[in-house]
PDB file of C-alpha atoms in Angstrom:
ATOM      1  CA  UNK M   1     -33.137 -38.831  19.549  1.00  0.00           C
ATOM      2  CA  UNK M   2     -33.240 -36.491  22.539  1.00  0.00           C
ATOM      3  CA  UNK M   3     -30.825 -34.059  24.324  1.00  0.00           C
ATOM      4  CA  UNK M   4     -31.246 -33.284  28.071  1.00  0.00           C
ATOM      5  CA  UNK M   5     -29.788 -30.817  30.491  1.00  0.00           C
ATOM      6  CA  UNK M   6     -30.728 -28.979  33.708  1.00  0.00           C
ATOM      7  CA  UNK M   7     -32.975 -26.632  31.641  1.00  0.00           C
ATOM      8  CA  UNK M   8     -35.156 -29.356  29.848  1.00  0.00           C
ATOM      9  CA  UNK M   9     -35.268 -31.802  26.989  1.00  0.00           C
ATOM     10  CA  UNK M  10     -34.842 -31.254  23.253  1.00  0.00           C
ATOM     11  CA  UNK M  11     -36.375 -33.450  20.622  1.00  0.00           C
ATOM     12  CA  UNK M  12     -33.828 -34.048  17.850  1.00  0.00           C
ATOM     13  CA  UNK M  13     -36.338 -35.557  15.338  1.00  0.00           C
ATOM     14  CA  UNK M  14     -36.227 -34.395  11.825  1.00  0.00           C
ATOM     15  CA  UNK M  15     -32.324 -33.870  11.641  1.00  0.00           C
ATOM     16  CA  UNK M  16     -31.005 -34.650   8.190  1.00  0.00           C
ATOM     17  CA  UNK M  17     -27.377 -34.187   6.816  1.00  0.00           C
ATOM     18  CA  UNK M  18     -26.903 -34.584   2.927  1.00  0.00           C
ATOM     19  CA  UNK M  19     -23.453 -34.295   1.272  1.00  0.00           C
ATOM     20  CA  UNK M  20     -22.611 -34.578  -2.534  1.00  0.00           C
ATOM     21  CA  UNK M  21     -18.898 -34.587  -3.202  1.00  0.00           C
ATOM     22  CA  UNK M  22     -18.455 -36.458  -6.440  1.00  0.00           C
ATOM     23  CA  UNK M  23     -19.227 -33.520  -8.805  1.00  0.00           C
ATOM     24  CA  UNK M  24     -16.774 -30.567  -9.516  1.00  0.00           C
ATOM     25  CA  UNK M  25     -18.774 -28.395  -6.998  1.00  0.00           C
ATOM     26  CA  UNK M  26     -19.555 -29.910  -3.684  1.00  0.00           C
ATOM     27  CA  UNK M  27     -22.851 -29.482  -1.856  1.00  0.00           C
ATOM     28  CA  UNK M  28     -23.778 -29.896   1.763  1.00  0.00           C
ATOM     29  CA  UNK M  29     -27.131 -29.408   3.453  1.00  0.00           C
ATOM     30  CA  UNK M  30     -28.379 -29.846   7.067  1.00  0.00           C
ATOM     31  CA  UNK M  31     -32.142 -29.781   7.705  1.00  0.00           C
ATOM     32  CA  UNK M  32     -33.951 -29.678  11.028  1.00  0.00           C
ATOM     33  CA  UNK M  33     -37.037 -28.247  12.713  1.00  0.00           C
ATOM     34  CA  UNK M  34     -34.870 -25.352  13.945  1.00  0.00           C
ATOM     35  CA  UNK M  35     -32.947 -24.178  10.931  1.00  0.00           C
ATOM     36  CA  UNK M  36     -31.536 -25.201   7.537  1.00  0.00           C
ATOM     37  CA  UNK M  37     -28.073 -24.842   6.207  1.00  0.00           C
ATOM     38  CA  UNK M  38     -26.999 -25.059   2.612  1.00  0.00           C
ATOM     39  CA  UNK M  39     -23.377 -24.819   1.374  1.00  0.00           C
ATOM     40  CA  UNK M  40     -22.354 -24.886  -2.179  1.00  0.00           C
ATOM     41  CA  UNK M  41     -18.892 -24.914  -3.583  1.00  0.00           C
ATOM     42  CA  UNK M  42     -15.410 -26.189  -2.520  1.00  0.00           C
ATOM     43  CA  UNK M  43     -15.309 -26.200   1.315  1.00  0.00           C
ATOM     44  CA  UNK M  44     -12.499 -27.390   3.616  1.00  0.00           C
ATOM     45  CA  UNK M  45     -13.876 -26.782   7.143  1.00  0.00           C
ATOM     46  CA  UNK M  46     -10.435 -27.549   8.758  1.00  0.00           C
ATOM     47  CA  UNK M  47      -9.088 -24.442   6.880  1.00  0.00           C
ATOM     48  CA  UNK M  48     -11.917 -22.042   7.712  1.00  0.00           C
ATOM     49  CA  UNK M  49     -10.238 -20.135  10.486  1.00  0.00           C
ATOM     50  CA  UNK M  50      -7.233 -19.551   8.273  1.00  0.00           C
ATOM     51  CA  UNK M  51      -9.464 -18.498   5.467  1.00  0.00           C
ATOM     52  CA  UNK M  52     -10.939 -15.828   7.716  1.00  0.00           C
ATOM     53  CA  UNK M  53      -7.490 -14.605   8.657  1.00  0.00           C
ATOM     54  CA  UNK M  54      -6.428 -14.436   5.118  1.00  0.00           C
ATOM     55  CA  UNK M  55      -9.446 -12.385   4.170  1.00  0.00           C
ATOM     56  CA  UNK M  56      -8.717 -10.136   7.084  1.00  0.00           C
ATOM     57  CA  UNK M  57      -5.000  -9.925   6.065  1.00  0.00           C
ATOM     58  CA  UNK M  58      -6.099  -8.375   2.673  1.00  0.00           C
ATOM     59  CA  UNK M  59      -7.510  -5.400   4.523  1.00  0.00           C
ATOM     60  CA  UNK M  60      -5.557  -5.484   7.612  1.00  0.00           C
ATOM     61  CA  UNK M  61      -1.967  -6.826   6.699  1.00  0.00           C
ATOM     62  CA  UNK M  62      -0.788  -6.706  10.431  1.00  0.00           C
ATOM     63  CA  UNK M  63      -3.155  -9.759  10.901  1.00  0.00           C
ATOM     64  CA  UNK M  64      -1.056 -12.829   9.719  1.00  0.00           C
ATOM     65  CA  UNK M  65      -2.181 -16.225   8.294  1.00  0.00           C
ATOM     66  CA  UNK M  66      -0.459 -19.594   7.375  1.00  0.00           C
ATOM     67  CA  UNK M  67       0.834 -19.670   3.805  1.00  0.00           C
ATOM     68  CA  UNK M  68       1.918 -23.280   3.538  1.00  0.00           C
ATOM     69  CA  UNK M  69       1.161 -25.037   0.173  1.00  0.00           C
ATOM     70  CA  UNK M  70      -0.816 -27.814   1.867  1.00  0.00           C
ATOM     71  CA  UNK M  71      -3.605 -25.522   2.815  1.00  0.00           C
ATOM     72  CA  UNK M  72      -6.581 -25.752   0.362  1.00  0.00           C
ATOM     73  CA  UNK M  73      -8.575 -22.757  -0.617  1.00  0.00           C
ATOM     74  CA  UNK M  74     -12.290 -22.355   0.407  1.00  0.00           C
ATOM     75  CA  UNK M  75     -14.664 -21.037  -2.166  1.00  0.00           C
ATOM     76  CA  UNK M  76     -18.348 -21.492  -1.386  1.00  0.00           C
ATOM     77  CA  UNK M  77     -21.640 -19.814  -0.969  1.00  0.00           C
ATOM     78  CA  UNK M  78     -23.723 -20.487   2.179  1.00  0.00           C
ATOM     79  CA  UNK M  79     -27.260 -19.884   3.444  1.00  0.00           C
ATOM     80  CA  UNK M  80     -28.693 -20.186   6.962  1.00  0.00           C
ATOM     81  CA  UNK M  81     -32.544 -20.309   6.980  1.00  0.00           C
ATOM     82  CA  UNK M  82     -33.749 -20.075  10.610  1.00  0.00           C
ATOM     83  CA  UNK M  83     -37.326 -21.411  11.152  1.00  0.00           C
ATOM     84  CA  UNK M  84     -37.799 -21.454  14.958  1.00  0.00           C
ATOM     85  CA  UNK M  85     -35.281 -21.359  17.730  1.00  0.00           C
ATOM     86  CA  UNK M  86     -37.643 -21.474  20.778  1.00  0.00           C
ATOM     87  CA  UNK M  87     -36.968 -25.032  21.849  1.00  0.00           C
ATOM     88  CA  UNK M  88     -33.114 -24.672  21.333  1.00  0.00           C
ATOM     89  CA  UNK M  89     -33.060 -21.470  23.349  1.00  0.00           C
ATOM     90  CA  UNK M  90     -35.080 -22.904  26.204  1.00  0.00           C
ATOM     91  CA  UNK M  91     -32.634 -25.587  26.596  1.00  0.00           C
ATOM     92  CA  UNK M  92     -29.322 -23.919  25.978  1.00  0.00           C
ATOM     93  CA  UNK M  93     -29.937 -20.106  26.547  1.00  0.00           C
ATOM     94  CA  UNK M  94     -33.063 -19.852  28.775  1.00  0.00           C
ATOM     95  CA  UNK M  95     -34.244 -16.305  29.033  1.00  0.00           C
ATOM     96  CA  UNK M  96     -33.109 -15.352  25.608  1.00  0.00           C
ATOM     97  CA  UNK M  97     -35.601 -15.004  22.775  1.00  0.00           C
ATOM     98  CA  UNK M  98     -34.924 -14.650  19.098  1.00  0.00           C
ATOM     99  CA  UNK M  99     -37.811 -13.914  16.700  1.00  0.00           C
ATOM    100  CA  UNK M 100     -38.050 -16.048  13.645  1.00  0.00           C
ATOM    101  CA  UNK M 101     -38.083 -16.752  10.643  1.00  0.00           C
ATOM    102  CA  UNK M 102     -34.924 -15.023   9.238  1.00  0.00           C
ATOM    103  CA  UNK M 103     -32.268 -15.672   6.627  1.00  0.00           C
ATOM    104  CA  UNK M 104     -28.457 -15.137   6.699  1.00  0.00           C
ATOM    105  CA  UNK M 105     -26.274 -15.702   3.630  1.00  0.00           C
ATOM    106  CA  UNK M 106     -23.070 -14.915   2.000  1.00  0.00           C
ATOM    107  CA  UNK M 107     -19.887 -16.397   0.505  1.00  0.00           C
ATOM    108  CA  UNK M 108     -16.315 -17.207   1.299  1.00  0.00           C
ATOM    109  CA  UNK M 109     -13.491 -17.126  -1.245  1.00  0.00           C
ATOM    110  CA  UNK M 110     -10.156 -17.402   0.540  1.00  0.00           C
ATOM    111  CA  UNK M 111      -8.203 -17.197  -2.666  1.00  0.00           C
ATOM    112  CA  UNK M 112      -9.532 -13.670  -3.324  1.00  0.00           C
ATOM    113  CA  UNK M 113      -9.735 -12.812   0.382  1.00  0.00           C
ATOM    114  CA  UNK M 114     -13.658 -12.493   0.402  1.00  0.00           C
ATOM    115  CA  UNK M 115     -15.753 -13.133   3.448  1.00  0.00           C
ATOM    116  CA  UNK M 116     -19.330 -12.022   2.948  1.00  0.00           C
ATOM    117  CA  UNK M 117     -22.201 -11.928   5.482  1.00  0.00           C
ATOM    118  CA  UNK M 118     -25.716 -10.242   4.770  1.00  0.00           C
ATOM    119  CA  UNK M 119     -29.213 -10.757   6.165  1.00  0.00           C
ATOM    120  CA  UNK M 120     -31.551  -9.502   8.736  1.00  0.00           C
ATOM    121  CA  UNK M 121     -33.140 -10.684  12.148  1.00  0.00           C
ATOM    122  CA  UNK M 122     -36.597  -9.431  13.174  1.00  0.00           C
ATOM    123  CA  UNK M 123     -35.580  -9.062  16.812  1.00  0.00           C
ATOM    124  CA  UNK M 124     -34.299 -10.526  20.038  1.00  0.00           C
ATOM    125  CA  UNK M 125     -34.837  -9.986  23.740  1.00  0.00           C
ATOM    126  CA  UNK M 126     -33.844 -10.885  27.283  1.00  0.00           C
ATOM    127  CA  UNK M 127     -34.629  -9.755  30.799  1.00  0.00           C
ATOM    128  CA  UNK M 128     -32.701  -6.551  30.349  1.00  0.00           C
ATOM    129  CA  UNK M 129     -32.668  -5.578  26.782  1.00  0.00           C
ATOM    130  CA  UNK M 130     -35.013  -5.805  23.626  1.00  0.00           C
ATOM    131  CA  UNK M 131     -33.525  -5.339  20.091  1.00  0.00           C
ATOM    132  CA  UNK M 132     -35.678  -5.010  16.989  1.00  0.00           C
ATOM    133  CA  UNK M 133     -35.047  -5.051  13.221  1.00  0.00           C
ATOM    134  CA  UNK M 134     -31.404  -6.045  13.035  1.00  0.00           C
ATOM    135  CA  UNK M 135     -29.840  -5.573   9.544  1.00  0.00           C
ATOM    136  CA  UNK M 136     -26.392  -7.047   8.643  1.00  0.00           C
ATOM    137  CA  UNK M 137     -24.351  -6.140   5.482  1.00  0.00           C
ATOM    138  CA  UNK M 138     -20.711  -6.899   5.100  1.00  0.00           C
ATOM    139  CA  UNK M 139     -19.347  -6.273   1.611  1.00  0.00           C
ATOM    140  CA  UNK M 140     -15.792  -7.038   0.584  1.00  0.00           C
ATOM    141  CA  UNK M 141     -14.360  -4.815  -2.184  1.00  0.00           C
ATOM    142  CA  UNK M 142     -11.043  -4.943  -3.920  1.00  0.00           C
ATOM    143  CA  UNK M 143      -9.313  -2.325  -1.768  1.00  0.00           C
ATOM    144  CA  UNK M 144     -11.849  -1.749   1.075  1.00  0.00           C
ATOM    145  CA  UNK M 145     -14.209  -3.855   3.184  1.00  0.00           C
ATOM    146  CA  UNK M 146     -17.540  -2.090   4.150  1.00  0.00           C
ATOM    147  CA  UNK M 147     -19.488  -3.293   7.066  1.00  0.00           C
ATOM    148  CA  UNK M 148     -22.941  -2.126   8.511  1.00  0.00           C
ATOM    149  CA  UNK M 149     -24.854  -3.298  11.437  1.00  0.00           C
ATOM    150  CA  UNK M 150     -28.216  -1.554  12.014  1.00  0.00           C
ATOM    151  CA  UNK M 151     -30.502  -1.953  14.857  1.00  0.00           C
ATOM    152  CA  UNK M 152     -33.940  -0.308  14.403  1.00  0.00           C
ATOM    153  CA  UNK M 153     -34.739  -0.120  18.096  1.00  0.00           C
ATOM    154  CA  UNK M 154     -32.900  -0.999  21.323  1.00  0.00           C
ATOM    155  CA  UNK M 155     -35.005  -0.775  24.514  1.00  0.00           C
ATOM    156  CA  UNK M 156     -33.252  -1.179  27.914  1.00  0.00           C
ATOM    157  CA  UNK M 157     -34.881  -2.258  31.219  1.00  0.00           C
ATOM    158  CA  UNK M 158     -34.184   1.170  32.619  1.00  0.00           C
ATOM    159  CA  UNK M 159     -36.388   2.799  29.988  1.00  0.00           C
ATOM    160  CA  UNK M 160     -33.722   4.040  27.657  1.00  0.00           C
ATOM    161  CA  UNK M 161     -34.648   3.734  24.067  1.00  0.00           C
ATOM    162  CA  UNK M 162     -32.210   4.050  21.176  1.00  0.00           C
ATOM    163  CA  UNK M 163     -33.614   4.369  17.660  1.00  0.00           C
ATOM    164  CA  UNK M 164     -31.647   3.486  14.462  1.00  0.00           C
ATOM    165  CA  UNK M 165     -28.425   2.617  16.159  1.00  0.00           C
ATOM    166  CA  UNK M 166     -25.914   1.992  13.174  1.00  0.00           C
ATOM    167  CA  UNK M 167     -22.318   0.883  13.152  1.00  0.00           C
ATOM    168  CA  UNK M 168     -20.565   1.739   9.836  1.00  0.00           C
ATOM    169  CA  UNK M 169     -17.031   0.543   9.344  1.00  0.00           C
ATOM    170  CA  UNK M 170     -14.621   1.118   6.452  1.00  0.00           C
ATOM    171  CA  UNK M 171     -11.528  -1.192   6.507  1.00  0.00           C
ATOM    172  CA  UNK M 172      -8.426  -0.993   4.440  1.00  0.00           C
ATOM    173  CA  UNK M 173      -4.671  -0.625   4.886  1.00  0.00           C
ATOM    174  CA  UNK M 174      -4.401  -1.541   8.538  1.00  0.00           C
ATOM    175  CA  UNK M 175      -7.090   1.228   9.331  1.00  0.00           C
ATOM    176  CA  UNK M 176     -10.703   0.953  10.412  1.00  0.00           C
ATOM    177  CA  UNK M 177     -12.768   4.088  10.207  1.00  0.00           C
ATOM    178  CA  UNK M 178     -15.747   3.657  12.456  1.00  0.00           C
ATOM    179  CA  UNK M 179     -18.849   5.591  12.739  1.00  0.00           C
ATOM    180  CA  UNK M 180     -21.531   4.797  15.441  1.00  0.00           C
ATOM    181  CA  UNK M 181     -24.735   6.877  15.417  1.00  0.00           C
ATOM    182  CA  UNK M 182     -28.345   6.667  16.742  1.00  0.00           C
ATOM    183  CA  UNK M 183     -31.440   8.809  17.073  1.00  0.00           C
ATOM    184  CA  UNK M 184     -34.861   9.300  15.898  1.00  0.00           C
ATOM    185  CA  UNK M 185     -35.346  12.219  13.438  1.00  0.00           C
ATOM    186  CA  UNK M 186     -38.564  13.457  15.139  1.00  0.00           C
ATOM    187  CA  UNK M 187     -37.579  12.750  18.811  1.00  0.00           C
ATOM    188  CA  UNK M 188     -33.994  13.637  19.648  1.00  0.00           C
ATOM    189  CA  UNK M 189     -34.180  12.835  23.352  1.00  0.00           C
ATOM    190  CA  UNK M 190     -31.512  10.106  22.548  1.00  0.00           C
ATOM    191  CA  UNK M 191     -29.206  11.061  19.837  1.00  0.00           C
ATOM    192  CA  UNK M 192     -25.479  10.882  19.216  1.00  0.00           C
ATOM    193  CA  UNK M 193     -22.529  10.003  16.877  1.00  0.00           C
ATOM    194  CA  UNK M 194     -19.241   8.615  17.769  1.00  0.00           C
ATOM    195  CA  UNK M 195     -16.325   8.598  15.342  1.00  0.00           C
ATOM    196  CA  UNK M 196     -13.168   6.634  15.794  1.00  0.00           C
ATOM    197  CA  UNK M 197     -10.065   5.328  13.812  1.00  0.00           C
ATOM    198  CA  UNK M 198      -8.264   2.108  14.713  1.00  0.00           C
ATOM    199  CA  UNK M 199      -4.728   1.526  13.667  1.00  0.00           C
ATOM    200  CA  UNK M 200      -3.360  -2.056  13.456  1.00  0.00           C
ATOM    201  CA  UNK M 201       0.389  -2.742  13.534  1.00  0.00           C
ATOM    202  CA  UNK M 202       2.468  -6.019  13.796  1.00  0.00           C
ATOM    203  CA  UNK M 203       2.999  -7.485  17.270  1.00  0.00           C
ATOM    204  CA  UNK M 204       6.302  -9.499  17.844  1.00  0.00           C
ATOM    205  CA  UNK M 205       4.848 -10.902  20.916  1.00  0.00           C
ATOM    206  CA  UNK M 206       1.652 -12.431  19.336  1.00  0.00           C
ATOM    207  CA  UNK M 207       0.068 -13.478  16.132  1.00  0.00           C
ATOM    208  CA  UNK M 208      -2.500 -10.899  16.791  1.00  0.00           C
ATOM    209  CA  UNK M 209      -1.620  -7.327  15.991  1.00  0.00           C
ATOM    210  CA  UNK M 210      -1.054  -4.265  18.348  1.00  0.00           C
ATOM    211  CA  UNK M 211      -4.058  -1.999  18.191  1.00  0.00           C
ATOM    212  CA  UNK M 212      -4.352   1.822  18.727  1.00  0.00           C
ATOM    213  CA  UNK M 213      -7.752   3.458  18.760  1.00  0.00           C
ATOM    214  CA  UNK M 214      -8.382   7.232  18.635  1.00  0.00           C
ATOM    215  CA  UNK M 215     -11.792   8.661  19.355  1.00  0.00           C
ATOM    216  CA  UNK M 216     -13.028  12.078  18.200  1.00  0.00           C
ATOM    217  CA  UNK M 217     -14.890  14.494  20.436  1.00  0.00           C
ATOM    218  CA  UNK M 218     -18.602  13.824  20.541  1.00  0.00           C
ATOM    219  CA  UNK M 219     -21.898  15.306  21.924  1.00  0.00           C
ATOM    220  CA  UNK M 220     -24.501  12.951  23.073  1.00  0.00           C
ATOM    221  CA  UNK M 221     -28.134  13.633  24.177  1.00  0.00           C
ATOM    222  CA  UNK M 222     -29.467  11.301  26.926  1.00  0.00           C
ATOM    223  CA  UNK M 223     -33.072  12.201  27.803  1.00  0.00           C
ATOM    224  CA  UNK M 224     -32.915  15.961  28.761  1.00  0.00           C
ATOM    225  CA  UNK M 225     -29.141  15.863  29.279  1.00  0.00           C
ATOM    226  CA  UNK M 226     -26.259  17.022  27.013  1.00  0.00           C
ATOM    227  CA  UNK M 227     -23.160  14.857  27.536  1.00  0.00           C
ATOM    228  CA  UNK M 228     -19.685  15.567  26.053  1.00  0.00           C
ATOM    229  CA  UNK M 229     -16.986  13.047  25.286  1.00  0.00           C
ATOM    230  CA  UNK M 230     -13.530  14.488  25.073  1.00  0.00           C
ATOM    231  CA  UNK M 231     -10.987  13.171  22.609  1.00  0.00           C
ATOM    232  CA  UNK M 232      -9.382   9.910  24.032  1.00  0.00           C
ATOM    233  CA  UNK M 233      -7.147   7.074  23.070  1.00  0.00           C
ATOM    234  CA  UNK M 234      -7.007   3.439  23.800  1.00  0.00           C
ATOM    235  CA  UNK M 235      -4.391   0.693  23.253  1.00  0.00           C
ATOM    236  CA  UNK M 236      -4.790  -3.059  22.985  1.00  0.00           C
ATOM    237  CA  UNK M 237      -1.856  -5.264  23.063  1.00  0.00           C
ATOM    238  CA  UNK M 238      -1.372  -9.117  23.497  1.00  0.00           C
ATOM    239  CA  UNK M 239      -1.928  -8.942  27.292  1.00  0.00           C
ATOM    240  CA  UNK M 240      -3.073  -5.448  28.205  1.00  0.00           C
ATOM    241  CA  UNK M 241      -5.571  -2.750  27.535  1.00  0.00           C
ATOM    242  CA  UNK M 242      -4.913   0.789  28.458  1.00  0.00           C
ATOM    243  CA  UNK M 243      -7.158   3.919  28.157  1.00  0.00           C
ATOM    244  CA  UNK M 244      -5.843   7.563  28.147  1.00  0.00           C
ATOM    245  CA  UNK M 245      -7.740  10.785  28.805  1.00  0.00           C
ATOM    246  CA  UNK M 246     -11.321   9.429  28.662  1.00  0.00           C
ATOM    247  CA  UNK M 247     -13.725  12.069  29.860  1.00  0.00           C
ATOM    248  CA  UNK M 248     -17.529  11.744  29.911  1.00  0.00           C
ATOM    249  CA  UNK M 249     -19.215  14.870  31.341  1.00  0.00           C
ATOM    250  CA  UNK M 250     -22.503  16.772  31.677  1.00  0.00           C
ATOM    251  CA  UNK M 251     -22.607  19.911  33.914  1.00  0.00           C
ATOM    252  CA  UNK M 252     -21.266  18.988  37.315  1.00  0.00           C
ATOM    253  CA  UNK M 253     -21.307  15.168  36.501  1.00  0.00           C
ATOM    254  CA  UNK M 254     -18.033  13.693  35.213  1.00  0.00           C
ATOM    255  CA  UNK M 255     -16.428  10.325  34.551  1.00  0.00           C
ATOM    256  CA  UNK M 256     -12.744  10.097  33.987  1.00  0.00           C
ATOM    257  CA  UNK M 257     -10.642   7.048  33.020  1.00  0.00           C
ATOM    258  CA  UNK M 258      -6.936   7.320  32.624  1.00  0.00           C
TER     259      UNK M 258
END
């Protein structure tokens, strides 16, 4: 078959869906010219959203989930093998390019509050930004969830180049300790580190929690300029976001948000 919109036509030949449900462990596969998906285990897609919330609740108890007996547990491994996205992106996201091939994989175990995602992407680009060597590692532990996203290079249209941008997060007990760093060990023209802590608490007005974020002071190098970020705070509620005492300055240049 074919799909058509204002951006062009997409040939859907080669699509195949296979499902094996008679054995103790179910199996589902989807193959195409664009990507292949494999799922092994017991999966109940109507409960996936609640399974993710249950995993989050293990590390952030302020995030609630449904506990009715009718909900079936998800326990499966998955793999996404991406072969080529050029034709898909031309029709659905013209201007976006994603390099292939790449592999993403992991597992979901809602009974034990596990949601795992690992893999890497060679790169992606648009009119204004290019990102290369994307690394993803999300590892659930018994008491702490560790997450890392690493971008080998980020090149912006204005010429700014960030090397080795890394976002490390440790999540447990309603806290997220976050460290964002970037910079080349040989060229420190663009270099910095930002440390923050996020605190979650129950929200009587919403199923999503109240969030308080505290940022530590930081020094950032941008080209030949040294910029300072003063300690500041932010609050996220069900219907509002507030920022207190944000100050980003270099010499006579200063940006304040309060």
